[in-house]
Short mmCIF file of N, CA and C in Angstrom, two decimals:
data_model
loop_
_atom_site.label_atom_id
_atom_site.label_comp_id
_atom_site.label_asym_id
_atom_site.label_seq_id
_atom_site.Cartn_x
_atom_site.Cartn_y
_atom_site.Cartn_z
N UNK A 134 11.33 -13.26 11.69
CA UNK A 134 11.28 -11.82 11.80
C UNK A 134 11.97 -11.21 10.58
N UNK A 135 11.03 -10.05 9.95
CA UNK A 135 11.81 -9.96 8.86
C UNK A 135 13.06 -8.31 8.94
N UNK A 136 13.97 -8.59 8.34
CA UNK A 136 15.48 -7.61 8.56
C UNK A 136 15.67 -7.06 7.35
N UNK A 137 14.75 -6.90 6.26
CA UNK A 137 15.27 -6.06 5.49
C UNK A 137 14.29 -4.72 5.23
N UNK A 138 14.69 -3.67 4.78
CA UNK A 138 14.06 -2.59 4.43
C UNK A 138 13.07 -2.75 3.48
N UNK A 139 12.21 -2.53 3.22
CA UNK A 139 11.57 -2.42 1.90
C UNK A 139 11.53 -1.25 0.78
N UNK A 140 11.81 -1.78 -0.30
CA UNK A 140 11.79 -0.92 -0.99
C UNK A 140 10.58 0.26 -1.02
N UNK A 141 11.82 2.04 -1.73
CA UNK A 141 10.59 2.89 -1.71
C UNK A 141 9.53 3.05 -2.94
N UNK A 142 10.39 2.49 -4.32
CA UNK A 142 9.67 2.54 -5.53
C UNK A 142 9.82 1.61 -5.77
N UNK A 143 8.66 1.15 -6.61
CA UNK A 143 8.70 -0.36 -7.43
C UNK A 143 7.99 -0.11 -8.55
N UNK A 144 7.97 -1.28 -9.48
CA UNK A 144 7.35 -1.17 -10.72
C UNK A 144 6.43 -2.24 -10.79
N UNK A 145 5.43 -2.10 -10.04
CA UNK A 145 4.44 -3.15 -9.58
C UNK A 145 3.96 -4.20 -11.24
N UNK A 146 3.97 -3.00 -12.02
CA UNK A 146 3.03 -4.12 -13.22
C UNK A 146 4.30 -4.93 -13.38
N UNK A 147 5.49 -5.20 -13.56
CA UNK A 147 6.39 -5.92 -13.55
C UNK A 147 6.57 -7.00 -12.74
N UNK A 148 6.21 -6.66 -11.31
CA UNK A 148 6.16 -7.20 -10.31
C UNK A 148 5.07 -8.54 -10.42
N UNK A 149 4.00 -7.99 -10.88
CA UNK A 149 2.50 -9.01 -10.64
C UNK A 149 2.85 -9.84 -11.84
N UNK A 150 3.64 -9.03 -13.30
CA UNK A 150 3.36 -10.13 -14.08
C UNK A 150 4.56 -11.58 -14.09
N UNK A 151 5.04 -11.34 -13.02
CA UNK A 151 6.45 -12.42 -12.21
C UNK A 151 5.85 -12.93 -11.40
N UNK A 152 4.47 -12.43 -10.79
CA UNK A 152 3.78 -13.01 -9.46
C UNK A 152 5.01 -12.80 -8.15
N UNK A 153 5.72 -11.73 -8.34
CA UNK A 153 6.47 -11.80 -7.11
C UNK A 153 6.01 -11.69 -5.71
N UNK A 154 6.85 -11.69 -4.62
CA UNK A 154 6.52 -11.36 -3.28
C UNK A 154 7.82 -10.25 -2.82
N UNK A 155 6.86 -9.38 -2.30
CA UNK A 155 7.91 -8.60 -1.28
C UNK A 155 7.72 -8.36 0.26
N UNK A 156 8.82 -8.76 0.77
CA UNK A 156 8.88 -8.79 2.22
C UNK A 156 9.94 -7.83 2.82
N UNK A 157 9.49 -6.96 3.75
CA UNK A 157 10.40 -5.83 4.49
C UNK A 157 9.57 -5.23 5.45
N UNK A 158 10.55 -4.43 5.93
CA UNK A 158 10.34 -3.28 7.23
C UNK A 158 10.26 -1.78 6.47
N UNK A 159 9.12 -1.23 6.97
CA UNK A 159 8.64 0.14 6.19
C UNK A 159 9.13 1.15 8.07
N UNK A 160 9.71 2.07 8.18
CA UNK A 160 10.14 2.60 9.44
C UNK A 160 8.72 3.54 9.31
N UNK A 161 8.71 3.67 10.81
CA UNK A 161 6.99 4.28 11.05
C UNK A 161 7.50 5.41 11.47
N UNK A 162 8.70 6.22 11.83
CA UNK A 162 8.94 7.52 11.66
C UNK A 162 8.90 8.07 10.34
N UNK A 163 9.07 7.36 9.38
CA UNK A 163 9.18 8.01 7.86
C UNK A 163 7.81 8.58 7.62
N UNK A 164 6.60 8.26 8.84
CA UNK A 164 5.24 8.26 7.84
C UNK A 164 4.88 9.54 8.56
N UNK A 165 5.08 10.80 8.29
CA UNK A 165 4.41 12.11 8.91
C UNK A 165 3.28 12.03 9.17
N UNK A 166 2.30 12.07 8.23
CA UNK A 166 0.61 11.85 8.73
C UNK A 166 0.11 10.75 9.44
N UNK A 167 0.74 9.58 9.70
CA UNK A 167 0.49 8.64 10.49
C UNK A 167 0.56 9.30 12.17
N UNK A 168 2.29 9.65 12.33
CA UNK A 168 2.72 11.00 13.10
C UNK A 168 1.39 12.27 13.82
N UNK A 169 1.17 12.69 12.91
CA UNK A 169 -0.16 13.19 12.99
C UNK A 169 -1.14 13.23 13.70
N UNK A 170 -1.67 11.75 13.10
CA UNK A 170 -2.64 11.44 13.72
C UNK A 170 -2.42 10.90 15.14
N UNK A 171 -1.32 10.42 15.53
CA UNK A 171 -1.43 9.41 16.71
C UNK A 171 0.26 10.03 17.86
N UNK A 172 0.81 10.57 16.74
CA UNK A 172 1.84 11.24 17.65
C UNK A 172 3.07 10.50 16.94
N UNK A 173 4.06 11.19 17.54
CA UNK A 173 6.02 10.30 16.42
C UNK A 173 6.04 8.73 17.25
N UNK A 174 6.11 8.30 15.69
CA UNK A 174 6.17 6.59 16.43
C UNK A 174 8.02 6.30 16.15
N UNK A 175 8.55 5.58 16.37
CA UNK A 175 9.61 4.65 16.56
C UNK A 175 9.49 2.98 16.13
N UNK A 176 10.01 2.50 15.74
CA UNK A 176 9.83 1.28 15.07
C UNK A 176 9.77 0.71 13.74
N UNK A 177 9.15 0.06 13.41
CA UNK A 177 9.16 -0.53 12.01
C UNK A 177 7.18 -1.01 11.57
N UNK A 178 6.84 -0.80 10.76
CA UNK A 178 5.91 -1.88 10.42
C UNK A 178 6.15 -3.09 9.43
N UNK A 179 6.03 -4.37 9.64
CA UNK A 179 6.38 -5.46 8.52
C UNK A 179 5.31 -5.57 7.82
N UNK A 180 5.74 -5.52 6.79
CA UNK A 180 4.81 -5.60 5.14
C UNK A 180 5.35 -6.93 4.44
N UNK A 181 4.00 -7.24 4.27
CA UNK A 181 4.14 -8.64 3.26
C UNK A 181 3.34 -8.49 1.86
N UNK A 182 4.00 -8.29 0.60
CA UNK A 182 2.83 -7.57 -0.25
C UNK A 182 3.42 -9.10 -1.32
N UNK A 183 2.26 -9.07 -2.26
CA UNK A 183 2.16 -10.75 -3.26
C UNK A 183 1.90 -9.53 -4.44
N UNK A 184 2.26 -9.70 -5.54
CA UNK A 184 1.81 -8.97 -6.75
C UNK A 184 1.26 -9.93 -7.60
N UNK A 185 0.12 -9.87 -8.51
CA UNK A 185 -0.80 -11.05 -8.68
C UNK A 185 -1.46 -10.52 -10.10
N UNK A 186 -1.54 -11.24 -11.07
CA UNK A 186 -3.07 -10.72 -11.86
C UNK A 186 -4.19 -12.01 -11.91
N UNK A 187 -5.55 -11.35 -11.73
CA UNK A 187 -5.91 -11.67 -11.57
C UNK A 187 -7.02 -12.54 -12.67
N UNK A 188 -7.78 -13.69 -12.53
CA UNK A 188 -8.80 -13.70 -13.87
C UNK A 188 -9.31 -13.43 -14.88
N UNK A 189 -9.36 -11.70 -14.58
CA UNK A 189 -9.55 -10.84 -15.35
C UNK A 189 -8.71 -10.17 -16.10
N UNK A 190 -7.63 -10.06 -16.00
CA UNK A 190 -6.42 -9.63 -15.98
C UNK A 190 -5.61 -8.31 -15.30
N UNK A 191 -6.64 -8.18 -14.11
CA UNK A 191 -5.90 -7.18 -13.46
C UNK A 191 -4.98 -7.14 -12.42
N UNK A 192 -4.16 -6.40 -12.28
CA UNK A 192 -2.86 -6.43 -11.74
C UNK A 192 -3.62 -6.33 -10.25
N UNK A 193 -3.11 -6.71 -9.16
CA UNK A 193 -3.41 -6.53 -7.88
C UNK A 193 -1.95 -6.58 -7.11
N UNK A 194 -2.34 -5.84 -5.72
CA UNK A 194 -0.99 -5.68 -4.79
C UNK A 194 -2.27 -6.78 -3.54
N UNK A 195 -1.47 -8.10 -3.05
CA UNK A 195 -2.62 -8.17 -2.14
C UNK A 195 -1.71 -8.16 -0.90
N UNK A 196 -1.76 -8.16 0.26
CA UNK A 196 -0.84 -8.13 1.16
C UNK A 196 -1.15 -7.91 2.80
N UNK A 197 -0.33 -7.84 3.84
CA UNK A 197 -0.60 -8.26 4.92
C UNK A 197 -0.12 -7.29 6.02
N UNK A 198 -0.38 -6.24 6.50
CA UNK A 198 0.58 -5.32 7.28
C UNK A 198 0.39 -5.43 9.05
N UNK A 199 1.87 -5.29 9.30
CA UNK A 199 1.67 -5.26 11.26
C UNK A 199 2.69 -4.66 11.55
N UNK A 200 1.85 -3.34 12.83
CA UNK A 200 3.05 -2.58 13.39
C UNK A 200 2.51 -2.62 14.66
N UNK A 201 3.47 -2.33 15.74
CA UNK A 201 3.28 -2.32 17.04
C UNK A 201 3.55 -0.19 17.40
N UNK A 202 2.94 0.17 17.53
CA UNK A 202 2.57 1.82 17.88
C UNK A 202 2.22 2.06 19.23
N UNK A 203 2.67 2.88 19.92
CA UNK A 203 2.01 3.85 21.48
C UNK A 203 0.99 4.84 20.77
N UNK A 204 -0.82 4.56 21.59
CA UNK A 204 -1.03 5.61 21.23
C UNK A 204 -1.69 6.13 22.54
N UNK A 205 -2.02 7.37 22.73
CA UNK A 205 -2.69 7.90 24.10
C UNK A 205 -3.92 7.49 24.18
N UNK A 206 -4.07 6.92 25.38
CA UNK A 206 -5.60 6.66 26.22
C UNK A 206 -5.98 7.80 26.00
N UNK A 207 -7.55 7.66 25.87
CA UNK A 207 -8.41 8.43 25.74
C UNK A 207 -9.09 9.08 27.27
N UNK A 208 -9.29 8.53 28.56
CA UNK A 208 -9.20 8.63 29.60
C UNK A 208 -8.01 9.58 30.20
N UNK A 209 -6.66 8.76 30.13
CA UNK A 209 -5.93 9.75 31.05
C UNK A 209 -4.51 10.27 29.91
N UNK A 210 -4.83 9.72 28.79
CA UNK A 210 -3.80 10.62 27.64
C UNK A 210 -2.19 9.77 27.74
N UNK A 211 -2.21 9.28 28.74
CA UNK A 211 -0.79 8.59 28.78
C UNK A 211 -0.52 7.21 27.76
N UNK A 212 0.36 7.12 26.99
CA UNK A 212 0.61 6.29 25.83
C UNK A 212 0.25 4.99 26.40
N UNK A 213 0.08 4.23 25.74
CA UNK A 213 0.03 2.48 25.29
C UNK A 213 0.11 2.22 24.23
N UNK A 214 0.46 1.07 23.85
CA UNK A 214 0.59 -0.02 23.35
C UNK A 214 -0.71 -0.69 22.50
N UNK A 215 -0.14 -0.61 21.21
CA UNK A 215 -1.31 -0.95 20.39
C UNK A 215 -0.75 -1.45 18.76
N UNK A 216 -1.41 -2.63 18.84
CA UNK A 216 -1.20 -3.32 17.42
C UNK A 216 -2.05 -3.44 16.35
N UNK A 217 -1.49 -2.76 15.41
CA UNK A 217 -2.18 -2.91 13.87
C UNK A 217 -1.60 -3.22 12.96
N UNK A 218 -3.07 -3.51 12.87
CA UNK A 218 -2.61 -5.37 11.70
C UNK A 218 -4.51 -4.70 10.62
N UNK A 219 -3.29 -4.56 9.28
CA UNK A 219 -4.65 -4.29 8.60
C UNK A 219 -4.12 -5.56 6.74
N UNK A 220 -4.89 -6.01 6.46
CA UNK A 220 -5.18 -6.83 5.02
C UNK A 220 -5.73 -5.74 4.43
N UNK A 221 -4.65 -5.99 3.25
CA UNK A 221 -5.16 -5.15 1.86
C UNK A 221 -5.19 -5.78 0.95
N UNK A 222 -6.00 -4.97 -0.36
CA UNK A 222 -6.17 -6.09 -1.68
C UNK A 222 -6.99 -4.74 -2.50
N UNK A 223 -5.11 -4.70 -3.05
CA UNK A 223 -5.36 -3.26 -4.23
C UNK A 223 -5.65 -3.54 -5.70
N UNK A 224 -6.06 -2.96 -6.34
CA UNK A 224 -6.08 -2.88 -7.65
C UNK A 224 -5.24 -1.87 -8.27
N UNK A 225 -4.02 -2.07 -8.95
CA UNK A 225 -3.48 -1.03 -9.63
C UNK A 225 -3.84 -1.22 -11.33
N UNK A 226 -3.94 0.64 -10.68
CA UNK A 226 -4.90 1.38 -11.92
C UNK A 226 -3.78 2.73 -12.85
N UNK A 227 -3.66 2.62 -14.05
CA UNK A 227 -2.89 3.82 -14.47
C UNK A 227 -3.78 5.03 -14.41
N UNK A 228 -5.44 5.05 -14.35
CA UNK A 228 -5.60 6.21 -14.31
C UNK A 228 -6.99 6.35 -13.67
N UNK A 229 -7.54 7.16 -12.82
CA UNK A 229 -8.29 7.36 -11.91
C UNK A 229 -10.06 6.86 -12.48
N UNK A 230 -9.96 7.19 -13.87
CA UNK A 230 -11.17 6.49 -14.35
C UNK A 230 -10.86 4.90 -14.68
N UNK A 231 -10.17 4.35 -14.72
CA UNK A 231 -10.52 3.07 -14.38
C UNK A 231 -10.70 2.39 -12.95
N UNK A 232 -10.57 3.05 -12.18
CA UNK A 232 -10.93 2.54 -10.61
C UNK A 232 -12.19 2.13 -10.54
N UNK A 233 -12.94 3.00 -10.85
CA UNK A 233 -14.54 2.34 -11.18
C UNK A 233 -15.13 0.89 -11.59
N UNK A 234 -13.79 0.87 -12.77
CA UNK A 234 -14.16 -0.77 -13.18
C UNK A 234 -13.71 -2.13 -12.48
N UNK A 235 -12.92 -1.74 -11.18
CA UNK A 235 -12.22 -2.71 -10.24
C UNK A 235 -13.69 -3.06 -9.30
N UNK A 236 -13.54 -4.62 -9.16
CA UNK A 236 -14.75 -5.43 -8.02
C UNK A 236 -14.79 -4.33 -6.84
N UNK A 237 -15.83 -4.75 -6.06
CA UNK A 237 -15.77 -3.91 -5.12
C UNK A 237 -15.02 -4.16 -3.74
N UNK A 238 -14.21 -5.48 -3.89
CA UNK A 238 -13.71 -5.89 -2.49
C UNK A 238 -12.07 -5.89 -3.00
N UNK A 239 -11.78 -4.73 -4.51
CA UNK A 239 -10.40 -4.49 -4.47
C UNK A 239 -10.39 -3.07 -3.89
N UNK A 240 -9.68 -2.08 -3.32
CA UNK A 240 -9.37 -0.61 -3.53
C UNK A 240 -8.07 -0.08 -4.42
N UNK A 241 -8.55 0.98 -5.51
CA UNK A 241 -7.52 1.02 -6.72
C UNK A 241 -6.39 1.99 -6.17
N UNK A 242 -5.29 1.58 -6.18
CA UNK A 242 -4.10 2.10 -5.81
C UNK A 242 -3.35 3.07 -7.59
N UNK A 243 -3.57 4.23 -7.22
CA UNK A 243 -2.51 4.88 -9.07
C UNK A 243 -1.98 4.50 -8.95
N UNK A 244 -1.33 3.87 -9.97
CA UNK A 244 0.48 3.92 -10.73
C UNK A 244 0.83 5.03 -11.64
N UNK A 245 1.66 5.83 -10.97
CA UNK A 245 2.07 6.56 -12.46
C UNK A 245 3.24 6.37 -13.05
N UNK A 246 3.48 6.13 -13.92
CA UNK A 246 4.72 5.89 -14.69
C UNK A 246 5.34 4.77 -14.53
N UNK A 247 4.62 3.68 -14.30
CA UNK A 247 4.77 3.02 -13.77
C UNK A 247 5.50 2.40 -13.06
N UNK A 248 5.25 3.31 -12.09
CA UNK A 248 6.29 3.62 -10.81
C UNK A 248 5.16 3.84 -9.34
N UNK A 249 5.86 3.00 -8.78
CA UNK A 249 4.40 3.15 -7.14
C UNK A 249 5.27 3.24 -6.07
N UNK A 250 5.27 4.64 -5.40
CA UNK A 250 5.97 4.43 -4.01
C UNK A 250 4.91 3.74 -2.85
N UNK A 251 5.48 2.81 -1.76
CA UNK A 251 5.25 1.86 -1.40
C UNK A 251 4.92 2.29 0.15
N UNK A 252 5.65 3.87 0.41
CA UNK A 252 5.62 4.46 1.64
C UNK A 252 4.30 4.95 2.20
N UNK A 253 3.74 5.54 1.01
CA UNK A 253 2.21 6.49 1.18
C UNK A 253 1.43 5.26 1.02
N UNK A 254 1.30 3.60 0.40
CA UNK A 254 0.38 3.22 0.55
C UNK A 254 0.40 2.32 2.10
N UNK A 255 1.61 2.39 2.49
CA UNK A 255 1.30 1.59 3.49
C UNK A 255 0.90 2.66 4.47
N UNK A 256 1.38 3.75 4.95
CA UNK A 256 1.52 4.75 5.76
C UNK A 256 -0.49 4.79 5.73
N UNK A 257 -0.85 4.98 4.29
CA UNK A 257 -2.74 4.88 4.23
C UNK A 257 -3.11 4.12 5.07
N UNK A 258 -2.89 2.40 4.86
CA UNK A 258 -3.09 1.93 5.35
C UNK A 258 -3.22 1.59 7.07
N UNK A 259 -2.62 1.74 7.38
CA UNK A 259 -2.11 2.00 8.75
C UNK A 259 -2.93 2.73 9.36
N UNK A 260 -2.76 4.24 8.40
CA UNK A 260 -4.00 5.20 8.93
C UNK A 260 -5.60 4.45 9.12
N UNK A 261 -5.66 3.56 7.91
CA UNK A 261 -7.11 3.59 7.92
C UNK A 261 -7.71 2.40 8.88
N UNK A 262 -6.25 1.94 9.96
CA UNK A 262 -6.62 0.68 10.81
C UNK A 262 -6.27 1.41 11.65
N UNK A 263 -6.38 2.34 12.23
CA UNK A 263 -6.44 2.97 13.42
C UNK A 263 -7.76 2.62 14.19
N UNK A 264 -7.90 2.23 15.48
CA UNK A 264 -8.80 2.73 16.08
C UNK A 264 -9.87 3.73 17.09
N UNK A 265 -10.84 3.71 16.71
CA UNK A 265 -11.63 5.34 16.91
C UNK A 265 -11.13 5.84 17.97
N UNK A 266 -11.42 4.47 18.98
CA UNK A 266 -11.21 5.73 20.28
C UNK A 266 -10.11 4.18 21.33
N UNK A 267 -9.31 4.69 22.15
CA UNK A 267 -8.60 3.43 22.97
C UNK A 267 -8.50 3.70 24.21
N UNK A 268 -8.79 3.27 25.13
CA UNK A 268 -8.79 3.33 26.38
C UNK A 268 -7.66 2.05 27.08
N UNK A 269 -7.46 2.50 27.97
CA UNK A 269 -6.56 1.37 29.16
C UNK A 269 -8.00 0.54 29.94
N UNK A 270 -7.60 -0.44 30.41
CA UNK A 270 -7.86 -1.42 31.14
C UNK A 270 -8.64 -0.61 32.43
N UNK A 271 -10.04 -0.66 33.07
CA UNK A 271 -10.11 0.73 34.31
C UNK A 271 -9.19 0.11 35.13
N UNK A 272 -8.96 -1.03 35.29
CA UNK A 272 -8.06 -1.16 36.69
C UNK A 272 -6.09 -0.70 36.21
N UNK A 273 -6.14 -0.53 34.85
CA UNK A 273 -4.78 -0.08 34.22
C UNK A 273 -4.73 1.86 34.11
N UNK A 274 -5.56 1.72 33.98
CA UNK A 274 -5.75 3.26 33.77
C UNK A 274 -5.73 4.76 34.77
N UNK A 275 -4.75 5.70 34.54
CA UNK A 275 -4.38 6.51 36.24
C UNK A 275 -6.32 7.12 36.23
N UNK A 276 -7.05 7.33 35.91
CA UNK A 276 -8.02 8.18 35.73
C UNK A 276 -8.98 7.18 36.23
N UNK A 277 -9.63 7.24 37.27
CA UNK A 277 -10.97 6.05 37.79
C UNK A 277 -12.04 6.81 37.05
N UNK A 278 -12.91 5.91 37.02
CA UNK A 278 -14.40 6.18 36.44
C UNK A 278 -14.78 7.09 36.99
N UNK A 279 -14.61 7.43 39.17
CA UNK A 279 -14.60 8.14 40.00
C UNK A 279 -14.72 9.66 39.50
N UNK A 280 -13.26 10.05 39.02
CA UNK A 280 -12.78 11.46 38.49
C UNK A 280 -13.56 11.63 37.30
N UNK A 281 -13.84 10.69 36.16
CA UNK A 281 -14.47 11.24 34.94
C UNK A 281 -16.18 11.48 35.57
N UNK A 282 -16.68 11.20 36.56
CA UNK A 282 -18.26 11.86 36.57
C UNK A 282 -18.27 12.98 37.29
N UNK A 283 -19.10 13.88 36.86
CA UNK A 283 -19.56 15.11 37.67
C UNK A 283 -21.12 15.28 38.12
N UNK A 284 -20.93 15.29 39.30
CA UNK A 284 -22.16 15.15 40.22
C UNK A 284 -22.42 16.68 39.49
N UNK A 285 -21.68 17.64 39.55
CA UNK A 285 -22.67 18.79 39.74
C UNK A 285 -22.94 18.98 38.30
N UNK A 286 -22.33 18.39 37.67
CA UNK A 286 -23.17 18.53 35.57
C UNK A 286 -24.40 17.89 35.88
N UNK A 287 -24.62 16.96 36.66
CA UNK A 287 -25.71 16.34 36.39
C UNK A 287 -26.38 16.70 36.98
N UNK A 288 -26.17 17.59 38.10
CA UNK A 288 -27.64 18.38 39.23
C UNK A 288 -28.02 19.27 38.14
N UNK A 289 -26.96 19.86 37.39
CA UNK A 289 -27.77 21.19 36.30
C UNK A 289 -28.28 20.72 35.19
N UNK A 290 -28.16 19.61 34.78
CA UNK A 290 -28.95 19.08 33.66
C UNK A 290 -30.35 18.85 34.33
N UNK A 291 -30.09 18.13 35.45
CA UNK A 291 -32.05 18.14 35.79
C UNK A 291 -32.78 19.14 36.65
N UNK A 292 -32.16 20.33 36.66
CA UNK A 292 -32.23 21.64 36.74
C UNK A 292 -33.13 22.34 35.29
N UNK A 293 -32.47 21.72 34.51
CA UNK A 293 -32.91 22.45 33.11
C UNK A 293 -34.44 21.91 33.10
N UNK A 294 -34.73 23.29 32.51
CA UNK A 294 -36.47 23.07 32.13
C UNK A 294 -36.53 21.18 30.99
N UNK A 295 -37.91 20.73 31.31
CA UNK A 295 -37.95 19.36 31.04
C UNK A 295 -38.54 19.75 29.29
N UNK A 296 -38.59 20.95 28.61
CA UNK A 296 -38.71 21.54 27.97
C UNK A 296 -38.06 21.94 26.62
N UNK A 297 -38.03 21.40 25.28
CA UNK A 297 -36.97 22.53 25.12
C UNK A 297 -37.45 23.71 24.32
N UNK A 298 -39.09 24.11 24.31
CA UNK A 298 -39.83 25.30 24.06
C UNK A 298 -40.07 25.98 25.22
N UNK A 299 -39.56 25.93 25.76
CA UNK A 299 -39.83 26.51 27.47
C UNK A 299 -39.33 27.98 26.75
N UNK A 300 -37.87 27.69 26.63
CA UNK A 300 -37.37 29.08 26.46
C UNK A 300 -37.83 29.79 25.24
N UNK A 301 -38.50 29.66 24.60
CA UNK A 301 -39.45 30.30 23.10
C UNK A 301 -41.15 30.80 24.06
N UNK A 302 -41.51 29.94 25.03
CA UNK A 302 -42.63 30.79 25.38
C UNK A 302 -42.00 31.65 26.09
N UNK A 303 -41.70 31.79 27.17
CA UNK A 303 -40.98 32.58 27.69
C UNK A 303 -40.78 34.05 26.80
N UNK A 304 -39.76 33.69 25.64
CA UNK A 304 -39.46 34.85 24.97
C UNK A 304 -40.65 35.42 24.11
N UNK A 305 -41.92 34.19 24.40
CA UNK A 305 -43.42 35.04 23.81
C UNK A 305 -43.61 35.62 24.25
N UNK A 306 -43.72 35.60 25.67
CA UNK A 306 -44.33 36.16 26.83
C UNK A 306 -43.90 37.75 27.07
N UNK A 307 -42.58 38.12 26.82
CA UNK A 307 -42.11 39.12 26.65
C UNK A 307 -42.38 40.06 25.28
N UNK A 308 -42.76 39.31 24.13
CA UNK A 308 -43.10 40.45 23.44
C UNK A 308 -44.34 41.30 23.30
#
């Protein structure tokens, strides 16, 4: 289990051309838009990032992320328990037109100055392993299948004309 913090800035091209590794805890309250999206988390996510160049000679961040998050059922809204775990494999780029020239199974991370805070890419990440929609277990869940149907939505749907020019003749008919 890993116990140290991770750093917030690094100097990645330094990093890859040492081939280093960095290992730490990124705190998942620090990440507002994560927050956001899923509500204030508590905890840590562990990051495992390798700095690398590659064949070509480009610098890459490749690395491994897992956090344990509550997020609300979609059914009855009450939190659970949910783990994300997303693999990345960046290309760092000094400037937005070279992203283009990175393979297509890297995504180009800026460096500016060459300087990369480490918070916004993981906090991305995270975001972008969210999933769409989460439900509880039906036999876990306070909300039965029972409560989510409505008999009477569905008497007025086959109520509705089988039509959907019905209501255009109609409004012929009147002029």
């Amino acid at each position: 289990m890993l116990t140290t913090r991770l750093p917030k800035q690094v100097e990645p091209y330094k990093l890859a051309a040492n081939r280093e590794r960095l290992e730490g805890l990124a705190a998942l309250d620090a990440m507002p838009r994560l927050g956001e999206e899923i509500g204030a988390q508590h905890g840590d996510c562990e990051v495992r990032l390798s700095f690398d160049i590659d064949t070509q000679g480009r610098r890459l961040m490749d690395g491994h992320l897992l956090a344990h998050v509550q997020m609300p059922c979609r059914r009855c809204l009450e939190l659970m328990p949910v783990t994300l775990e997303s693999r990345i494999l960046l290309g760092l780029v000094s400037d937005d037109s070279l992203a283009g020239e990175l393979p297509s199974d890297y995504e180009p991370v800026l460096v500016e100055n060459e300087q990369l805070n480490l918070l916004p890419v993981v906090e991305d990440e995270l975001i972008l392993s969210l999933p769409q929609v989460i439900y509880h277990d039906e036999a876990d869940c306070a909300v039965s299948r029972d409560q989510l149907e409505s008999g009477a939505d569905a008497d007025v749907s086959e109520q509705r004309s089988t039509s959907p020019f019905e209501v255009l003749r109609n409004l012929k008919g009147k002029l």
